[in-house]
mmCIF file of C-alpha atoms in Angstrom:
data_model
loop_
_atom_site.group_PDB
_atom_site.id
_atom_site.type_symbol
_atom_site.label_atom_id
_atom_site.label_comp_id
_atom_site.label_asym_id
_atom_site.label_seq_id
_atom_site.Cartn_x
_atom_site.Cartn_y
_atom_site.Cartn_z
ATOM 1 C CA UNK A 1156 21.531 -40.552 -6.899
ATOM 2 C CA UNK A 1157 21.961 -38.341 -9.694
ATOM 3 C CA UNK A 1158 17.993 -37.872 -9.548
ATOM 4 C CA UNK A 1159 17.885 -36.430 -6.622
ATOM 5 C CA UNK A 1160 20.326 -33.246 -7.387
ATOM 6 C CA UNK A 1161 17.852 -32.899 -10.357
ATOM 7 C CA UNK A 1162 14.904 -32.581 -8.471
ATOM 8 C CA UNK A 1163 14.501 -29.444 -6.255
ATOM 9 C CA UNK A 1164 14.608 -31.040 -2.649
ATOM 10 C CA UNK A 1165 11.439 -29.268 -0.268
ATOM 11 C CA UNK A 1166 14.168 -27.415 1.465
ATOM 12 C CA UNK A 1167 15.512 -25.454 -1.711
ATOM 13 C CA UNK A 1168 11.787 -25.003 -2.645
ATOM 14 C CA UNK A 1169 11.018 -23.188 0.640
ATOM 15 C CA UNK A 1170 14.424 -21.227 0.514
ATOM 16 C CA UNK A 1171 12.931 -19.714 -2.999
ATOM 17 C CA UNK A 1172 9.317 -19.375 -1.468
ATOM 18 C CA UNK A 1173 10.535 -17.011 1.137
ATOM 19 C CA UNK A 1174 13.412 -15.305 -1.008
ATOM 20 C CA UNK A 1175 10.107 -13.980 -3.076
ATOM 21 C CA UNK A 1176 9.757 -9.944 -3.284
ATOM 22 C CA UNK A 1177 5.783 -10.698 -1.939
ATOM 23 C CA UNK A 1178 6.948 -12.654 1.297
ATOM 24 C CA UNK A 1179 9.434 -10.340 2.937
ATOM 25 C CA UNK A 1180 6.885 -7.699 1.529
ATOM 26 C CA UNK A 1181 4.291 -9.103 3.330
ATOM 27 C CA UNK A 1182 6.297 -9.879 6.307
ATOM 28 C CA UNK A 1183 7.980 -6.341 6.428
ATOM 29 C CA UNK A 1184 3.595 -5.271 6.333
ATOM 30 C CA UNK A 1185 2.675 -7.578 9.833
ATOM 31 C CA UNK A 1186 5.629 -6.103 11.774
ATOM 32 C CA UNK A 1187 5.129 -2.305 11.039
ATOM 33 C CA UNK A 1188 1.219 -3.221 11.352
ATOM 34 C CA UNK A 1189 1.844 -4.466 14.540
ATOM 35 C CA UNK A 1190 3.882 -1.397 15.772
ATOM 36 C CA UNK A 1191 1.369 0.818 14.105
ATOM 37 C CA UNK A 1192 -1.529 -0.956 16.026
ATOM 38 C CA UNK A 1193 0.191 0.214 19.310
ATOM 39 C CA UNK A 1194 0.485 3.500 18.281
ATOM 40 C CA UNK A 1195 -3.083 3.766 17.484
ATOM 41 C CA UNK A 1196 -4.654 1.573 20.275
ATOM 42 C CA UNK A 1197 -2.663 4.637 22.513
ATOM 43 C CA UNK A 1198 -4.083 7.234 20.687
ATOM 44 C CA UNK A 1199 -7.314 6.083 20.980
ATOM 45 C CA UNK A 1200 -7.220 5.582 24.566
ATOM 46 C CA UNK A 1201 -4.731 8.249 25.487
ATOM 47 C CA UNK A 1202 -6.661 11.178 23.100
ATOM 48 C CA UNK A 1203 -9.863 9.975 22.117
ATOM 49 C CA UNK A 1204 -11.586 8.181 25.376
ATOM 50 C CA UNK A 1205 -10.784 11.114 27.159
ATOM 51 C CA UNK A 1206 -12.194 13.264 24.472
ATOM 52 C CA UNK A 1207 -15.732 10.940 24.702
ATOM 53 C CA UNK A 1208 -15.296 10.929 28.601
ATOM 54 C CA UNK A 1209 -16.013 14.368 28.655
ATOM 55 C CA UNK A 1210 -19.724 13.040 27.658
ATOM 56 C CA UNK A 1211 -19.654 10.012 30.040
ATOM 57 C CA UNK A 1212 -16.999 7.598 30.900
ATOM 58 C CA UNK A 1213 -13.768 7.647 30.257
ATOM 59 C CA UNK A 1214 -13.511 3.961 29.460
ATOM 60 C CA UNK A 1215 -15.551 3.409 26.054
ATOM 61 C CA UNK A 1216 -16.136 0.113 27.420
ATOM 62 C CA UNK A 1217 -18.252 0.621 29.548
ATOM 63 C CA UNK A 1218 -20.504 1.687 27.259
ATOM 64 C CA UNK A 1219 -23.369 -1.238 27.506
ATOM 65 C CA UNK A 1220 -26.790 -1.765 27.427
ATOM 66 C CA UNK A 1221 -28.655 -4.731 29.254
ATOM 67 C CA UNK A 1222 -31.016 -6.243 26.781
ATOM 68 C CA UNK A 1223 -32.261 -8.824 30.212
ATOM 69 C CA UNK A 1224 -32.576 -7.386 33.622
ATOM 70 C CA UNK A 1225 -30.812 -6.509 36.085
ATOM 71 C CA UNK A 1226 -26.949 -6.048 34.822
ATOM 72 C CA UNK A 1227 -24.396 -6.154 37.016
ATOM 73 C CA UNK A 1228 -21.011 -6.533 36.571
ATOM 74 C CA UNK A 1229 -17.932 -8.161 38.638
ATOM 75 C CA UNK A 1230 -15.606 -5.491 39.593
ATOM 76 C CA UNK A 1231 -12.226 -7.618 39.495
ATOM 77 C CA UNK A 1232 -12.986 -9.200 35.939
ATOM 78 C CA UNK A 1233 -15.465 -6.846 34.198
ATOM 79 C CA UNK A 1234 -17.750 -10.148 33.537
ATOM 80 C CA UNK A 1235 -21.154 -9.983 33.674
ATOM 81 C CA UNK A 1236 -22.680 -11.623 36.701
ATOM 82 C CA UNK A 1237 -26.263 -11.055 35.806
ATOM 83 C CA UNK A 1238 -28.129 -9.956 33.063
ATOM 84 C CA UNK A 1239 -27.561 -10.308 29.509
ATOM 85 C CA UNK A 1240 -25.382 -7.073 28.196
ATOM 86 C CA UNK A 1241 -25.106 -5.369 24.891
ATOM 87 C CA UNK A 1242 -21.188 -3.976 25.045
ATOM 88 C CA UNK A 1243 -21.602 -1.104 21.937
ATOM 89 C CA UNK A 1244 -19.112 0.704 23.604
ATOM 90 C CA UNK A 1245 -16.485 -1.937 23.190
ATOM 91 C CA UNK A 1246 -17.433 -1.993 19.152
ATOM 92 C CA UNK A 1247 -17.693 1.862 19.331
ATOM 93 C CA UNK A 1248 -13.582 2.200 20.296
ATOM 94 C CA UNK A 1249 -12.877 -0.824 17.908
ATOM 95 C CA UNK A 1250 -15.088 1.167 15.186
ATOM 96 C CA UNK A 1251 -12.772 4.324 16.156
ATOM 97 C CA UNK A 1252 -9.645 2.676 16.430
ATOM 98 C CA UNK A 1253 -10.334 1.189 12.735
ATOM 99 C CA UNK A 1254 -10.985 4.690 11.623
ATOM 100 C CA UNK A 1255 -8.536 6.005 12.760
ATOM 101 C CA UNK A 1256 -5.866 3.463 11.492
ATOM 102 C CA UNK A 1257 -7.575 3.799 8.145
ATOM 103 C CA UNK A 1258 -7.312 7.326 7.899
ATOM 104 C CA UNK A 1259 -3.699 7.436 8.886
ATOM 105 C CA UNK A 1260 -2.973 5.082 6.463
ATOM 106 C CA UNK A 1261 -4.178 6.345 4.055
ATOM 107 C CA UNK A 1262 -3.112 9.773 4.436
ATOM 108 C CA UNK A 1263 0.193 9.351 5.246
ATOM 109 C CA UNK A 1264 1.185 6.298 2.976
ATOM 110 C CA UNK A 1265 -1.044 5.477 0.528
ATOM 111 C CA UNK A 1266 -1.806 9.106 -0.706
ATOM 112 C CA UNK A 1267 1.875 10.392 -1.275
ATOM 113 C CA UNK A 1268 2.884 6.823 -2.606
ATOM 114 C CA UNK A 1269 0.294 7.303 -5.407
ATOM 115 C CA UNK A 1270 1.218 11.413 -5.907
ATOM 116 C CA UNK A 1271 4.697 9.941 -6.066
ATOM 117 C CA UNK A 1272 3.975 7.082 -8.300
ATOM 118 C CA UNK A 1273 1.664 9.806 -10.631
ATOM 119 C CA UNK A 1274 4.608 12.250 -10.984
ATOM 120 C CA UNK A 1275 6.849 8.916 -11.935
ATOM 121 C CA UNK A 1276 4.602 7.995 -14.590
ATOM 122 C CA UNK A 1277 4.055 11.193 -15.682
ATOM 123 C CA UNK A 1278 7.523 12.084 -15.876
ATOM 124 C CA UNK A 1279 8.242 8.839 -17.945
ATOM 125 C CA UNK A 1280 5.736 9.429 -20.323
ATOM 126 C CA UNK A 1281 7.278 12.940 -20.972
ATOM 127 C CA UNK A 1282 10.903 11.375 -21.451
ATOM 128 C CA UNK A 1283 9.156 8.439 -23.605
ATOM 129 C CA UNK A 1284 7.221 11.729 -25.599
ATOM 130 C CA UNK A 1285 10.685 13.537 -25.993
ATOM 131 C CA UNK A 1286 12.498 10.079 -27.253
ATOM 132 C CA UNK A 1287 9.801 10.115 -30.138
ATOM 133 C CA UNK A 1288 10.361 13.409 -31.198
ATOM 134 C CA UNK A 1289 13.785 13.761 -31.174
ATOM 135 C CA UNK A 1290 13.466 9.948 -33.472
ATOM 136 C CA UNK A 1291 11.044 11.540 -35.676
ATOM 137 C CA UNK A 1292 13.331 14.661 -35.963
ATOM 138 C CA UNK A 1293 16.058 12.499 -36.504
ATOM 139 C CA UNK A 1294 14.136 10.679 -39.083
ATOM 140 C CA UNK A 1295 12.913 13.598 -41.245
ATOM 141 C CA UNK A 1296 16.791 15.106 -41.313
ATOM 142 C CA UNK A 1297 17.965 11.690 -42.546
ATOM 143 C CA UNK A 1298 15.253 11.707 -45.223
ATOM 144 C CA UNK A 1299 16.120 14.998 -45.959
ATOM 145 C CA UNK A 1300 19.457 14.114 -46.600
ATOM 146 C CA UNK A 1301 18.629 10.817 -48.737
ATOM 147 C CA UNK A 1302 16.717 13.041 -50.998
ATOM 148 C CA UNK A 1303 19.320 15.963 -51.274
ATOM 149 C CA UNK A 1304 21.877 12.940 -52.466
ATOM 150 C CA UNK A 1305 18.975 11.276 -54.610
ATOM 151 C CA UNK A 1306 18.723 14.893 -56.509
ATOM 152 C CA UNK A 1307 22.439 15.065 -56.487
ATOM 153 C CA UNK A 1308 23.244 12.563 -57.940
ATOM 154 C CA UNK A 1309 20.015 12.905 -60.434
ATOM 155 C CA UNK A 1310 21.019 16.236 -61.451
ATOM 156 C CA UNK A 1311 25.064 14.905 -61.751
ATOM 157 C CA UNK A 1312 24.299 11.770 -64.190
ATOM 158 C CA UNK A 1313 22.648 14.407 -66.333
ATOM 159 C CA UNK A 1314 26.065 16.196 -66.557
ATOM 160 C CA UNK A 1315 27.613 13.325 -67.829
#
């Protein structure tokens, strides 16, 4: 019996698995990805649809060429019923959307994180460069002082 408190049992080993930094990290990352996808995904088709509609239609996804003849569609489900179709429109907003996620990423986290993180190091490396200094100063004044009593007492022995 005595083994088994020893041993970690699977349930204390999954308790430390998720207590992890990288785990609730990662988990924080899904769920504001997830929110994040929403607001994108309405961007895209609340902004940037409209913005390609004024070329052609509104929808992206109908955007499609028909490599076999005749294409038609079903109405109800979008499905082809004939044909063989090439959707590029559907990769075209996915393409976009991707951009566009990208982009705000990376603008509005990842670029300020690393300014942020710059000025941090910087800022330690200064205090680390002042630290030195001030040693070395601190260093040459006690020298100083070891030789001013190395002379006095030189010069006093002499005396004596």
């Amino acid at each position: 019996m005595s083994e088994n408190k020893k041993d970690p049992s699977i349930w204390d080993g999954f308790k430390a698995f998720l207590m992890r930094g990288n785990v609730v990290d990662l988990a924080v990352a899904v769920v504001i990805g997830a929110a994040f996808t929403n607001i994108v995904n309405s961007v895209v088709k609340g902004v940037i649809n409209p913005l390609v509609g004024a070329f052609g239609t509104k929808d992206l996804d109908k955007y499609s060429s028909c490599l076999k003849h005749p294409c038609n569609f079903d109405e109800a489900t979008g499905t082809a019923t004939s044909g063989i179709p090439i959707m590029w429109g559907t990769v075209l907003s996915a393409t976009l959307t991707f951009l566009i996620t990208a982009a705000v990423v990376y603008f509005l986290m990842v670029l300020p994180m690393s300014k942020y993180l710059a000025r941090q190091a910087a800022r330690q490396k200064a205090k680390e460069n002042t630290q030195e200094v001030i040693e070395v100063t601190e260093l040459a004044v006690l020298k100083e002082i070891r030789d001013a009593l190395v002379a006095q007492r030189g010069s006093g022995q002499g005396e004596r």
